[in-house]
XYZ file of C-alpha atoms in Angstrom:
704
model
C -75.251 -77.039 -60.981
C -73.013 -78.536 -58.294
C -72.595 -81.815 -60.345
C -71.580 -80.039 -63.494
C -69.285 -78.047 -61.585
C -67.447 -81.151 -60.422
C -66.692 -81.814 -64.097
C -65.721 -78.675 -65.390
C -63.091 -78.117 -62.557
C -61.712 -81.514 -63.292
C -58.056 -81.654 -64.577
C -58.204 -84.210 -67.391
C -54.533 -83.911 -68.038
C -53.657 -85.546 -64.714
C -55.934 -88.566 -65.216
C -54.178 -91.585 -66.552
C -56.743 -93.980 -65.651
C -60.406 -94.413 -65.752
C -61.982 -92.795 -62.813
C -65.464 -92.821 -61.253
C -67.164 -89.150 -60.598
C -70.381 -89.703 -58.370
C -73.072 -87.282 -57.743
C -72.743 -85.802 -54.209
C -75.163 -86.936 -51.636
C -75.482 -90.575 -53.102
C -74.859 -93.896 -52.130
C -73.443 -95.913 -54.809
C -70.594 -96.050 -57.465
C -70.102 -97.769 -60.725
C -73.631 -98.439 -61.709
C -76.501 -96.732 -63.433
C -79.862 -97.091 -61.557
C -83.259 -97.097 -62.790
C -85.895 -94.169 -62.199
C -86.779 -96.421 -59.134
C -83.518 -95.281 -57.427
C -82.536 -91.642 -57.196
C -78.795 -92.609 -57.350
C -76.461 -92.657 -60.418
C -72.967 -92.317 -61.541
C -70.780 -91.708 -64.493
C -67.614 -93.411 -65.360
C -65.146 -91.974 -68.056
C -61.601 -92.524 -69.213
C -59.333 -89.452 -69.777
C -57.682 -91.325 -72.701
C -60.801 -91.722 -74.689
C -61.863 -88.796 -77.026
C -65.312 -89.076 -75.782
C -64.369 -88.208 -72.238
C -63.281 -84.806 -73.359
C -66.812 -83.679 -74.419
C -68.342 -84.012 -71.093
C -68.948 -80.184 -70.859
C -71.694 -80.534 -73.547
C -73.408 -83.579 -72.210
C -76.950 -82.895 -70.796
C -76.303 -83.898 -67.346
C -79.634 -83.559 -66.158
C -80.684 -86.705 -67.859
C -80.405 -90.122 -66.135
C -77.807 -92.400 -67.476
C -79.079 -95.257 -69.558
C -78.132 -98.927 -68.749
C -75.464 -100.499 -70.823
C -76.429 -101.581 -74.187
C -79.911 -100.163 -73.835
C -82.820 -100.624 -76.292
C -82.413 -96.911 -77.206
C -78.698 -97.516 -78.464
C -78.274 -96.136 -81.841
C -78.250 -98.957 -84.673
C -75.012 -99.303 -86.644
C -74.931 -98.674 -90.404
C -74.545 -102.208 -91.031
C -77.480 -103.359 -89.361
C -79.679 -100.660 -90.740
C -78.826 -102.189 -94.237
C -80.284 -105.431 -93.063
C -83.526 -103.769 -91.444
C -82.903 -105.351 -87.980
C -85.567 -105.055 -85.419
C -85.737 -105.815 -81.845
C -88.214 -108.131 -80.186
C -89.466 -106.380 -77.060
C -91.207 -109.526 -75.989
C -88.339 -111.702 -75.230
C -85.147 -111.442 -73.182
C -82.412 -114.073 -73.409
C -79.952 -114.006 -70.536
C -77.226 -116.285 -68.883
C -76.470 -116.447 -65.606
C -72.699 -116.780 -64.881
C -70.547 -116.871 -61.696
C -67.870 -118.179 -59.877
C -68.295 -121.723 -58.378
C -70.499 -121.714 -55.066
C -71.443 -117.989 -55.760
C -75.259 -119.139 -55.557
C -76.298 -118.918 -59.221
C -78.618 -121.806 -59.147
C -80.209 -121.189 -55.884
C -81.052 -117.854 -57.468
C -82.497 -119.541 -60.431
C -84.538 -121.624 -58.104
C -85.981 -118.690 -56.369
C -86.595 -116.993 -59.879
C -88.750 -120.014 -60.974
C -90.683 -120.203 -57.690
C -91.663 -116.593 -57.890
C -92.586 -116.772 -61.669
C -95.215 -119.393 -60.630
C -93.536 -122.167 -62.736
C -94.565 -124.687 -60.139
C -97.929 -125.395 -58.205
C -98.250 -124.176 -54.746
C -98.634 -127.632 -53.626
C -95.907 -128.990 -55.748
C -92.906 -130.536 -54.040
C -89.896 -129.063 -55.645
C -86.228 -130.242 -54.716
C -83.302 -127.875 -54.034
C -81.080 -126.818 -56.980
C -83.566 -128.185 -59.460
C -81.394 -127.026 -62.394
C -78.576 -129.398 -61.280
C -80.721 -132.657 -62.812
C -77.660 -134.636 -63.301
C -76.827 -137.193 -60.787
C -73.484 -136.388 -60.801
C -73.992 -132.619 -60.423
C -76.209 -133.434 -57.397
C -73.533 -135.446 -55.559
C -70.730 -132.881 -56.154
C -72.894 -129.814 -55.567
C -71.620 -128.141 -58.837
C -73.235 -127.502 -62.170
C -71.593 -129.202 -64.951
C -73.833 -128.922 -67.850
C -75.660 -125.784 -69.087
C -79.540 -125.883 -69.205
C -82.283 -124.059 -70.340
C -85.609 -122.791 -68.786
C -87.896 -119.777 -69.144
C -90.450 -117.421 -67.215
C -92.958 -114.930 -68.042
C -92.710 -111.621 -66.286
C -95.392 -109.115 -67.488
C -96.009 -110.190 -70.817
C -92.256 -110.656 -71.495
C -90.697 -114.004 -72.114
C -87.390 -114.306 -70.159
C -85.122 -117.318 -71.483
C -82.668 -118.334 -68.536
C -79.532 -120.274 -69.268
C -77.876 -121.568 -66.002
C -74.073 -122.014 -66.867
C -71.161 -123.842 -65.102
C -69.372 -122.030 -62.377
C -66.044 -124.000 -62.504
C -63.223 -122.752 -64.742
C -62.579 -126.312 -65.992
C -66.259 -126.074 -67.701
C -65.606 -122.840 -69.244
C -66.170 -124.084 -72.648
C -69.914 -124.540 -72.100
C -69.808 -120.824 -70.822
C -68.304 -119.804 -74.039
C -71.051 -121.657 -76.109
C -73.776 -120.518 -74.463
C -73.032 -116.634 -74.831
C -73.779 -116.969 -78.388
C -77.384 -117.543 -77.636
C -77.819 -114.507 -75.189
C -78.034 -110.942 -75.421
C -77.295 -110.071 -71.726
C -75.735 -111.748 -68.727
C -76.549 -111.887 -64.847
C -73.195 -111.693 -63.147
C -73.567 -113.237 -59.655
C -70.804 -112.235 -57.212
C -70.673 -113.167 -53.488
C -71.014 -110.433 -51.252
C -68.109 -111.337 -49.113
C -65.585 -112.910 -51.696
C -66.235 -110.540 -54.637
C -64.692 -111.164 -58.161
C -63.009 -114.575 -58.125
C -61.023 -116.177 -60.947
C -63.777 -117.593 -63.049
C -65.560 -114.343 -62.361
C -63.111 -112.736 -64.478
C -63.182 -115.310 -67.166
C -66.945 -115.211 -67.851
C -66.997 -111.365 -67.347
C -64.329 -111.133 -70.281
C -66.035 -113.401 -72.695
C -69.410 -111.660 -71.906
C -67.616 -108.248 -72.559
C -66.076 -109.430 -75.924
C -69.531 -110.193 -77.272
C -70.766 -106.956 -76.334
C -73.298 -108.163 -73.875
C -75.407 -106.018 -71.384
C -74.422 -106.979 -67.928
C -76.273 -106.908 -64.648
C -74.155 -107.460 -61.328
C -76.003 -109.128 -58.812
C -74.412 -109.089 -55.384
C -75.619 -112.403 -53.760
C -75.580 -113.513 -50.411
C -75.968 -110.174 -48.987
C -77.664 -111.435 -45.904
C -74.259 -113.013 -44.689
C -73.106 -111.141 -41.548
C -69.611 -110.352 -43.052
C -71.089 -109.210 -46.278
C -69.308 -106.018 -47.702
C -71.321 -104.919 -50.680
C -68.996 -101.605 -51.366
C -66.040 -103.442 -51.657
C -67.519 -106.000 -53.943
C -68.973 -103.237 -56.283
C -65.873 -101.338 -56.453
C -63.882 -104.640 -57.119
C -66.218 -105.511 -59.795
C -65.922 -102.009 -61.336
C -62.190 -102.174 -61.332
C -62.490 -105.797 -63.103
C -64.449 -104.086 -65.735
C -61.847 -101.557 -66.334
C -59.012 -103.995 -66.311
C -60.973 -106.006 -68.983
C -61.213 -103.052 -71.332
C -64.808 -102.589 -71.007
C -66.485 -99.481 -72.898
C -68.076 -96.468 -70.964
C -71.438 -97.986 -71.695
C -70.672 -101.236 -70.156
C -69.126 -99.568 -66.988
C -72.569 -98.022 -66.468
C -73.808 -101.442 -65.149
C -76.787 -101.975 -63.094
C -76.137 -103.436 -59.395
C -78.649 -105.672 -57.574
C -78.344 -106.812 -54.094
C -80.068 -110.278 -53.596
C -80.450 -113.153 -51.275
C -81.102 -116.242 -53.519
C -81.832 -118.443 -50.713
C -84.382 -116.068 -49.151
C -85.779 -114.908 -52.793
C -85.290 -111.251 -52.066
C -83.801 -108.473 -53.952
C -83.342 -104.585 -53.862
C -81.242 -101.559 -55.478
C -79.584 -100.980 -52.042
C -78.162 -103.614 -49.388
C -80.302 -102.014 -46.699
C -83.557 -102.103 -48.423
C -84.525 -105.127 -49.943
C -87.853 -105.946 -51.439
C -90.033 -109.089 -50.092
C -89.417 -110.624 -53.519
C -87.142 -110.686 -56.758
C -89.250 -107.658 -58.561
C -86.212 -105.379 -58.675
C -84.046 -108.196 -60.377
C -86.825 -108.858 -62.886
C -87.545 -105.267 -63.457
C -83.763 -104.783 -64.086
C -83.785 -107.615 -66.750
C -86.597 -105.989 -68.675
C -85.077 -102.535 -68.536
C -81.418 -103.193 -68.771
C -81.322 -106.258 -71.002
C -82.144 -105.567 -74.891
C -84.255 -107.819 -76.550
C -82.810 -109.894 -79.578
C -81.882 -108.067 -82.800
C -83.353 -109.870 -85.528
C -84.118 -110.150 -89.156
C -87.731 -111.131 -89.234
C -88.140 -111.278 -92.852
C -84.763 -112.818 -93.759
C -83.484 -116.089 -94.839
C -83.618 -118.661 -91.963
C -80.506 -118.767 -89.888
C -80.050 -120.913 -86.446
C -76.599 -121.659 -84.803
C -76.777 -124.881 -82.870
C -75.134 -123.988 -79.728
C -75.960 -127.232 -77.703
C -77.375 -130.746 -78.202
C -79.280 -133.527 -76.360
C -80.209 -137.060 -77.010
C -83.615 -138.663 -76.719
C -84.212 -142.477 -77.195
C -87.499 -141.715 -79.112
C -86.591 -138.370 -80.970
C -82.912 -138.839 -81.599
C -80.786 -135.885 -81.370
C -82.219 -132.732 -80.400
C -80.246 -129.506 -81.704
C -80.674 -126.455 -79.425
C -80.020 -122.768 -80.352
C -81.380 -119.199 -81.089
C -83.083 -118.347 -84.166
C -81.055 -115.359 -85.705
C -83.167 -114.808 -88.761
C -86.327 -115.765 -90.546
C -88.786 -118.237 -89.009
C -88.825 -122.051 -88.585
C -91.766 -124.165 -89.134
C -92.410 -127.951 -88.185
C -92.047 -130.037 -91.422
C -89.667 -127.503 -93.061
C -87.020 -128.703 -95.414
C -83.681 -126.943 -94.265
C -80.196 -126.835 -95.155
C -77.424 -127.912 -92.547
C -74.303 -125.858 -93.110
C -70.783 -125.948 -91.605
C -68.139 -123.235 -91.467
C -66.304 -124.458 -94.379
C -69.450 -124.242 -96.724
C -70.250 -127.998 -96.570
C -73.942 -128.393 -96.700
C -76.576 -131.211 -96.496
C -80.173 -131.379 -96.549
C -82.750 -132.558 -93.998
C -86.286 -132.020 -92.608
C -87.400 -130.694 -89.223
C -89.802 -133.429 -87.860
C -90.621 -131.595 -84.351
C -90.236 -128.307 -83.107
C -90.070 -127.027 -79.221
C -89.959 -124.050 -77.286
C -88.935 -123.595 -73.643
C -92.004 -122.731 -71.336
C -91.387 -122.606 -67.730
C -89.577 -125.700 -66.683
C -90.372 -127.796 -69.846
C -90.006 -128.272 -73.474
C -93.402 -127.543 -75.237
C -94.104 -128.594 -78.831
C -95.007 -125.813 -81.380
C -95.576 -125.318 -84.996
C -93.706 -122.068 -85.851
C -90.597 -120.183 -84.064
C -89.783 -116.637 -84.820
C -86.305 -115.089 -84.564
C -85.047 -114.341 -81.529
C -86.477 -117.171 -79.713
C -84.421 -120.180 -78.207
C -85.845 -123.611 -79.564
C -85.141 -127.202 -79.640
C -85.213 -129.024 -83.254
C -85.632 -132.736 -83.836
C -85.261 -134.549 -86.974
C -81.838 -133.686 -88.108
C -79.512 -136.654 -88.117
C -75.832 -136.096 -86.761
C -76.220 -132.434 -86.303
C -73.129 -131.063 -84.501
C -72.396 -128.221 -82.331
C -71.369 -125.061 -84.498
C -73.402 -125.992 -87.523
C -76.077 -123.647 -88.896
C -79.656 -124.525 -89.712
C -80.471 -122.477 -92.611
C -82.913 -121.882 -95.553
C -82.868 -124.730 -98.133
C -82.299 -122.354 -100.858
C -80.499 -118.855 -99.700
C -79.381 -119.995 -96.427
C -75.669 -119.152 -95.550
C -73.609 -120.459 -92.517
C -73.183 -118.308 -89.460
C -69.400 -118.001 -87.771
C -68.424 -121.119 -86.001
C -68.283 -121.034 -82.296
C -64.707 -120.748 -80.802
C -63.453 -121.786 -77.497
C -59.925 -121.565 -75.829
C -57.551 -124.482 -76.165
C -56.980 -127.151 -73.802
C -54.203 -127.207 -71.160
C -54.030 -130.624 -69.742
C -54.072 -133.846 -71.285
C -54.240 -137.717 -70.009
C -53.663 -141.015 -71.695
C -56.685 -143.366 -71.818
C -56.180 -146.969 -72.405
C -57.492 -150.479 -72.248
C -57.295 -152.309 -68.685
C -54.330 -154.527 -68.686
C -54.612 -155.628 -64.967
C -55.218 -159.361 -63.848
C -58.641 -158.105 -63.007
C -59.869 -157.142 -66.590
C -63.371 -157.989 -67.413
C -64.571 -158.852 -63.878
C -66.785 -155.743 -63.524
C -66.904 -153.630 -66.941
C -69.361 -154.284 -69.860
C -67.246 -152.595 -72.334
C -63.793 -153.208 -72.079
C -62.262 -153.133 -75.808
C -60.251 -150.592 -77.386
C -63.071 -150.299 -79.864
C -65.601 -149.485 -77.342
C -63.291 -147.105 -75.726
C -62.526 -145.161 -78.977
C -66.277 -144.852 -79.840
C -67.185 -143.571 -76.633
C -64.143 -140.614 -76.536
C -65.135 -139.660 -79.982
C -68.535 -139.536 -79.326
C -67.730 -137.017 -76.287
C -66.386 -134.411 -78.868
C -69.845 -133.980 -80.511
C -70.883 -132.055 -77.444
C -67.805 -131.119 -75.537
C -66.013 -128.598 -77.925
C -63.410 -127.793 -75.149
C -62.169 -131.484 -75.367
C -59.835 -133.040 -77.950
C -59.103 -136.821 -78.562
C -55.821 -137.945 -80.418
C -54.696 -141.535 -81.134
C -51.938 -142.505 -78.943
C -48.680 -144.228 -79.281
C -50.214 -147.673 -79.684
C -53.645 -148.692 -81.136
C -55.154 -148.988 -77.831
C -54.093 -145.834 -76.234
C -55.627 -142.422 -76.630
C -54.615 -138.876 -75.550
C -57.613 -136.713 -73.987
C -57.042 -132.868 -73.633
C -59.176 -130.701 -71.435
C -59.547 -127.401 -69.516
C -58.108 -129.147 -66.425
C -58.114 -132.340 -64.359
C -61.808 -131.995 -63.337
C -62.735 -131.284 -66.712
C -61.360 -134.873 -67.689
C -62.290 -136.503 -64.420
C -65.919 -135.758 -65.082
C -65.646 -137.676 -68.267
C -64.076 -140.613 -66.524
C -66.765 -140.789 -63.951
C -69.652 -140.674 -66.521
C -67.777 -143.730 -68.516
C -67.359 -145.509 -65.450
C -71.046 -145.309 -64.400
C -71.927 -146.465 -68.185
C -70.131 -149.760 -67.740
C -66.686 -148.826 -69.289
C -63.435 -150.364 -67.895
C -60.322 -148.607 -68.703
C -56.992 -147.089 -67.401
C -55.591 -143.578 -67.097
C -52.457 -141.963 -66.652
C -51.366 -139.121 -64.609
C -52.285 -135.411 -66.169
C -49.796 -133.775 -67.917
C -49.541 -130.103 -69.098
C -49.478 -129.141 -72.953
C -46.375 -127.248 -73.460
C -45.610 -124.912 -76.573
C -42.409 -123.886 -78.368
C -42.374 -120.087 -79.282
C -39.346 -118.914 -81.049
C -37.505 -122.214 -80.175
C -38.207 -121.534 -76.367
C -40.129 -124.092 -74.204
C -43.441 -122.291 -72.683
C -45.857 -123.974 -70.347
C -49.282 -122.608 -69.200
C -49.800 -120.415 -65.962
C -52.773 -120.040 -63.869
C -54.051 -117.555 -61.373
C -54.677 -119.423 -58.165
C -56.747 -117.822 -55.306
C -56.605 -119.326 -51.849
C -58.990 -118.484 -48.978
C -57.154 -119.660 -45.607
C -57.333 -118.615 -41.801
C -54.564 -116.686 -40.787
C -53.397 -119.442 -38.460
C -52.703 -121.846 -41.247
C -51.364 -119.071 -43.744
C -47.627 -120.041 -43.116
C -47.752 -123.922 -44.229
C -49.825 -122.736 -47.102
C -47.311 -119.991 -48.270
C -44.422 -122.549 -48.008
C -46.242 -125.075 -49.939
C -47.232 -122.616 -52.969
C -43.498 -121.688 -52.720
C -42.194 -124.936 -53.470
C -44.476 -125.453 -56.599
C -43.048 -122.291 -58.186
C -45.866 -119.912 -57.050
C -45.395 -116.193 -57.156
C -47.504 -114.214 -54.869
C -48.929 -110.671 -56.034
C -51.603 -110.008 -53.707
C -52.793 -110.703 -50.194
C -55.719 -109.150 -48.097
C -57.632 -109.830 -45.179
C -61.450 -110.535 -45.379
C -63.843 -108.973 -42.888
C -63.931 -110.090 -39.163
C -63.774 -113.952 -39.619
C -59.952 -113.829 -39.823
C -59.763 -115.089 -43.248
C -56.884 -114.133 -45.845
C -56.911 -114.168 -49.525
C -53.688 -115.154 -51.223
C -53.330 -114.633 -54.837
C -50.639 -116.271 -57.011
C -49.541 -117.054 -60.521
C -48.111 -120.280 -60.951
C -47.533 -123.085 -63.529
C -50.301 -125.619 -64.138
C -47.639 -128.490 -63.274
C -47.544 -126.951 -59.872
C -51.232 -127.235 -59.364
C -51.331 -130.932 -60.080
C -52.004 -132.953 -57.061
C -52.063 -129.530 -54.827
C -55.716 -129.496 -53.719
C -55.109 -132.623 -51.127
C -51.848 -131.059 -49.996
C -53.282 -127.795 -49.016
C -56.236 -129.354 -47.629
C -53.527 -131.050 -45.244
C -51.535 -128.084 -44.769
C -54.465 -126.146 -43.500
C -56.225 -129.032 -41.837
C -59.148 -128.839 -44.388
C -59.776 -125.169 -44.156
C -58.465 -123.794 -47.148
C -60.516 -123.055 -50.560
C -58.341 -123.247 -53.746
C -59.497 -121.747 -57.061
C -57.609 -121.601 -60.281
C -58.152 -120.084 -63.676
C -55.983 -120.030 -66.805
C -54.013 -117.000 -67.431
C -51.287 -117.444 -70.234
C -48.346 -119.323 -71.563
C -44.792 -118.362 -70.001
C -41.339 -119.470 -69.844
C -40.487 -123.068 -68.309
C -40.328 -122.509 -64.582
C -38.140 -125.412 -63.749
C -38.407 -128.562 -62.214
C -41.156 -129.284 -59.653
C -41.332 -132.068 -57.045
C -45.033 -132.670 -56.385
C -44.608 -135.947 -54.215
C -42.173 -136.696 -51.870
C -43.088 -140.237 -50.656
C -43.277 -143.419 -52.425
C -45.895 -146.409 -52.647
C -46.396 -149.398 -51.175
C -46.970 -152.184 -53.743
C -48.382 -155.567 -53.741
C -45.728 -158.406 -53.848
C -48.110 -161.189 -55.292
C -51.542 -161.914 -56.400
C -54.082 -163.141 -53.544
C -56.389 -161.808 -50.848
C -55.214 -159.485 -47.993
C -55.055 -161.056 -44.502
C -55.121 -159.120 -41.154
C -51.893 -160.967 -40.306
C -49.998 -159.454 -43.278
C -51.589 -156.060 -42.833
C -50.435 -155.560 -39.037
C -46.893 -155.694 -40.013
C -47.230 -153.669 -43.303
C -49.077 -150.713 -41.830
C -45.861 -149.896 -39.959
C -44.434 -149.002 -43.403
C -46.945 -146.274 -44.057
C -50.668 -145.646 -44.816
C -52.759 -148.447 -46.275
C -55.354 -148.228 -48.947
C -56.749 -151.873 -48.584
C -58.637 -153.688 -45.613
C -58.691 -157.364 -44.801
C -60.107 -159.628 -47.506
C -59.786 -157.819 -50.464
C -58.493 -159.358 -53.602
C -55.216 -157.546 -54.860
C -52.597 -158.495 -57.709
C -49.076 -158.001 -58.025
C -48.182 -154.418 -58.843
C -51.098 -152.900 -57.472
C -50.584 -149.862 -54.962
C -51.806 -150.894 -51.779
C -50.723 -147.672 -49.664
C -48.335 -144.439 -49.318
C -44.721 -145.487 -48.122
C -43.447 -143.235 -45.416
C -40.201 -142.511 -47.071
C -39.229 -141.742 -50.565
C -39.074 -144.639 -53.307
C -41.345 -147.566 -53.584
C -41.501 -150.708 -51.337
C -42.828 -154.152 -52.325
C -45.106 -155.802 -49.639
C -46.570 -159.247 -49.198
C -50.061 -158.024 -47.975
C -51.368 -161.640 -48.634
C -49.269 -163.599 -46.093
C -51.171 -166.009 -43.977
C -50.463 -167.071 -40.377
C -48.749 -170.520 -40.250
C -50.747 -173.242 -38.766
C -48.793 -174.993 -35.859
C -49.524 -177.368 -33.031
C -48.253 -174.546 -30.665
C -51.250 -172.775 -28.927
C -51.261 -169.746 -26.940
C -53.310 -169.441 -23.721
C -54.564 -166.088 -24.819
C -55.806 -165.039 -28.303
C -53.808 -162.118 -29.556
C -55.954 -159.409 -30.511
C -55.107 -157.482 -33.831
C -55.681 -153.718 -34.138
C -55.523 -152.237 -37.624
C -55.599 -148.549 -38.727
C -58.543 -147.621 -40.859
C -57.534 -147.756 -44.500
C -57.556 -144.705 -46.575
C -60.206 -143.949 -48.889
C -59.315 -142.364 -52.028
C -62.099 -141.090 -54.698
C -61.264 -140.791 -58.333
C -59.931 -137.349 -58.148
C -57.769 -138.250 -55.135
C -56.409 -141.110 -57.201
C -55.632 -138.906 -59.976
C -53.987 -136.311 -58.192
C -51.791 -139.049 -56.401
C -50.198 -141.065 -59.167
C -47.030 -140.249 -60.847
C -45.228 -140.830 -64.371
C -44.946 -144.559 -63.689
C -48.366 -145.289 -62.334
C -51.829 -145.662 -63.666
C -55.500 -145.598 -62.445
C -57.809 -148.576 -63.101
C -61.269 -147.509 -63.344
C -64.269 -150.135 -63.480
C -67.993 -149.481 -62.681
C -67.371 -151.004 -59.037
C -63.775 -150.270 -58.208
C -60.998 -147.768 -58.436
C -57.569 -149.099 -57.997
C -54.061 -147.853 -58.569
C -51.117 -149.534 -59.846
C -47.464 -149.697 -61.458
C -47.306 -149.334 -64.957
C -45.500 -152.295 -66.161
C -43.902 -150.358 -69.203
C -42.402 -147.629 -66.987
C -41.864 -149.561 -63.848
C -38.121 -149.170 -63.581
C -38.136 -145.168 -63.948
C -38.448 -144.407 -60.179
C -35.998 -145.967 -57.937
C -37.177 -148.660 -55.197
C -36.494 -148.302 -51.494
C -33.758 -150.787 -51.588
C -31.796 -148.424 -54.186
C -32.420 -145.546 -52.294
C -30.869 -147.223 -49.238
C -27.898 -148.336 -51.326
C -27.399 -144.669 -52.581
C -27.573 -143.491 -49.200
C -25.147 -145.898 -47.892
C -22.686 -145.194 -50.647
C -23.096 -141.313 -50.096
C -22.027 -141.936 -46.302
C -19.018 -144.128 -47.401
C -17.874 -141.364 -49.758
C -18.096 -138.742 -46.925
C -16.095 -140.876 -44.458
C -13.523 -141.806 -47.067
C -13.076 -137.990 -47.726
C -12.656 -137.244 -44.091
C -9.894 -140.015 -43.612
C -7.934 -138.338 -46.862
C -8.140 -134.998 -45.377
C -6.728 -136.364 -41.794
């Protein structure tokens, strides 16, 4: 046979990396297709002992999907008499941000007849949170289910931003497979690498969905090859490398096994899920075990625990034991039981192992706890997430405007709310600060903490936050800091200023490539997390709003040195009062202002950006003196439009001696009274400049 000959003639001793051997006259590589398609491929690693036995394989058989139901059961599982449920599939949809996974879920729900034909359904229906719809990103993971050919498919939509990676890590405990959605132009991105790494560590089956295949600059071959190389870099097994590839257009609701031949619906995607994702491996007759992976709160039902039933059966009214990983247990009773059907929670009396359910009636249940049998139940391994890399200081509001807009202003209110956040957000940490009214909040990134701030603001809390700081470590008495991989997509005409900016932030470029015919360049940098703080606005300014920045945590490395993140100082209000047009007319010559006429300000509030280094105090409340002298013509005042900074912009802007005041109606910046003397004022800067010039002049006179 022609294919067998290609294997026998291969010189295995010359192979140092895993290579791909494709069947001649076929189209695709790096994937194993179903009998619906005639193309298939085999990947192998010469370093693996199994690859040396290729001569004895029956190459005439089609290759199975990774982690297929026919995989041989390990001896340990045989002892427990584990069985697979063929009527259920549990999958998570993971992807990089803006790669279209939520839109793809919308099409899957519509084609599964979850909604009525005449029912009005909004776009991105899974993004039900107000903050999610405003920002256009998924923040919280959500459950739903569909039924396809008598098989229930539990679908979990996960966040795509790297700062919410803790949500993805928790959800992977509930599923047996993932749909890895990849953009047909961008290919694998930083978050793609992160979620794929976690899925491979769990041993999950992976289906690669090349989404947005209808884009004019789509390059599916490049995306598949790049994804296959990513599998190899992450040390995937040979079975995991034989992934199924599906080409889809989520917004049109079409999918197919080749980019040129798409079906009129998502049928090929559903068939691949049934065929390539194995059913849950359960112990049907064992003792009850359910790992709490998520929690919700209802005003009438209280706290709701969500998770997958690993063993046994759970019934309504059943008495259970709630265990933690340290063998601390308490007893409780299940008052209500729900399963997910279509887009809703449906009450039920019994849930069998392998299904995802919601449990009510257990007080103070926490994520990571195990709901087990009352007598013989044992806890499951606890959920582990990666450590945070950025921290911010939360404190009570100390401005003169305290209590004007907020409902919760005391340190007790702030402390209770922050520690309550830990019950659901495992990737976040809260510690008491230096004083009794200060708390240090650590997270995966600034966006991770900013979402918490925005939610607290909408709940009526009033407080102050300091600038973000990285969490350093000491290894062998050497200071180490977190490094991240930054990917920048920028047009070629703006590449120069962007490269210069990243270089100043201690970034090291390790890859650069052009993309399609759109004149776009992809830049990949490894740079310290400190250099990324405040970079997003700066990079948008350098590229005139065209650059796209994505980051993902890489590792800890040696201290990279000092980094200057802001060259300009701040304009600070000189006194309390209300801003006037007369005062702002002269103040706008000093820089860009944040305030308009008629706005109440207080002493120490930041009212603008100074055009030079150092801070400058201004009297923006000065009124025009009333005299008896009248002009023949009224002087018209022309004011520049003030800058409008969002919460994210303010947190990126502030420095070590500055704070952000957060209230339900306003966001202000001010100088920190405890650290106000740390940065030189403009007068001190001018004095130092004058002294340096005098020293140069004296030196010249001595030389002469």
